[in-house]
Amino acid sequence: MSEQPISVPKGDEKEKSLAEEGAKKLKPCCACPETKRARDQCIIENGEENCTSLIQDHLTCMRKLGFNI
């Protein structure tokens, strides 16, 4: 059996492939639990209009994992 070298993506390519892989394994409801929890708690206590930064943080996290939202 001959072994073939494994190509390892570097930099942005590696992050992109990890994000794509993460999105395939994760469901949107289970991704970014920390930012989701903070966002939801803020919305319950303060209303959506007062939590825009936490909402944006959660959207950014989801996008980094490869979700198209």
XYZ file of C-alpha atoms in Angstrom:
69
model
C 0.000 0.000 0.000
C 1.432 3.373 -0.966
C 0.683 6.362 1.170
C -0.319 9.581 -0.514
C 0.563 12.881 1.105
C -2.322 14.626 2.776
C -2.802 18.245 1.769
C -3.608 20.460 4.703
C -5.395 23.715 3.873
C -3.697 26.823 5.222
C -4.982 30.137 6.507
C -8.350 31.178 5.146
C -8.752 27.927 3.238
C -8.431 25.949 6.458
C -10.939 28.161 8.268
C -13.349 27.907 5.351
C -13.098 24.117 5.170
C -13.576 23.837 8.951
C -16.575 26.144 8.753
C -18.116 24.110 5.931
C -17.468 20.900 7.818
C -18.947 22.414 10.979
C -22.089 23.549 9.187
C -22.677 20.050 7.830
C -22.411 18.517 11.286
C -24.191 21.215 13.283
C -27.809 22.160 13.147
C -28.488 25.900 13.384
C -30.319 25.397 16.673
C -27.195 23.875 18.253
C -24.556 26.256 16.887
C -23.063 29.078 18.961
C -24.781 28.268 22.259
C -22.958 31.007 24.194
C -24.000 33.850 21.912
C -27.476 32.383 21.489
C -28.030 32.176 25.245
C -26.841 35.761 25.824
C -28.947 37.037 22.908
C -32.095 35.242 24.058
C -31.727 36.352 27.673
C -31.240 39.962 26.595
C -34.301 39.863 24.333
C -36.467 38.399 27.116
C -35.325 40.982 29.669
C -34.861 44.094 27.509
C -36.677 43.623 24.209
C -35.190 42.948 20.792
C -34.571 46.611 19.970
C -32.159 46.888 22.940
C -30.051 43.844 22.056
C -28.751 44.589 18.573
C -25.082 44.050 19.462
C -25.771 40.588 20.935
C -27.924 39.709 17.941
C -25.111 40.740 15.594
C -22.572 38.749 17.634
C -24.716 35.640 17.251
C -25.172 36.176 13.512
C -21.403 36.617 13.115
C -20.751 33.391 15.003
C -23.252 31.499 12.840
C -21.713 32.855 9.643
C -18.233 31.823 10.783
C -19.544 28.286 11.111
C -20.771 28.428 7.529
C -24.459 29.089 8.021
C -25.911 31.402 5.369
C -28.059 33.744 7.450
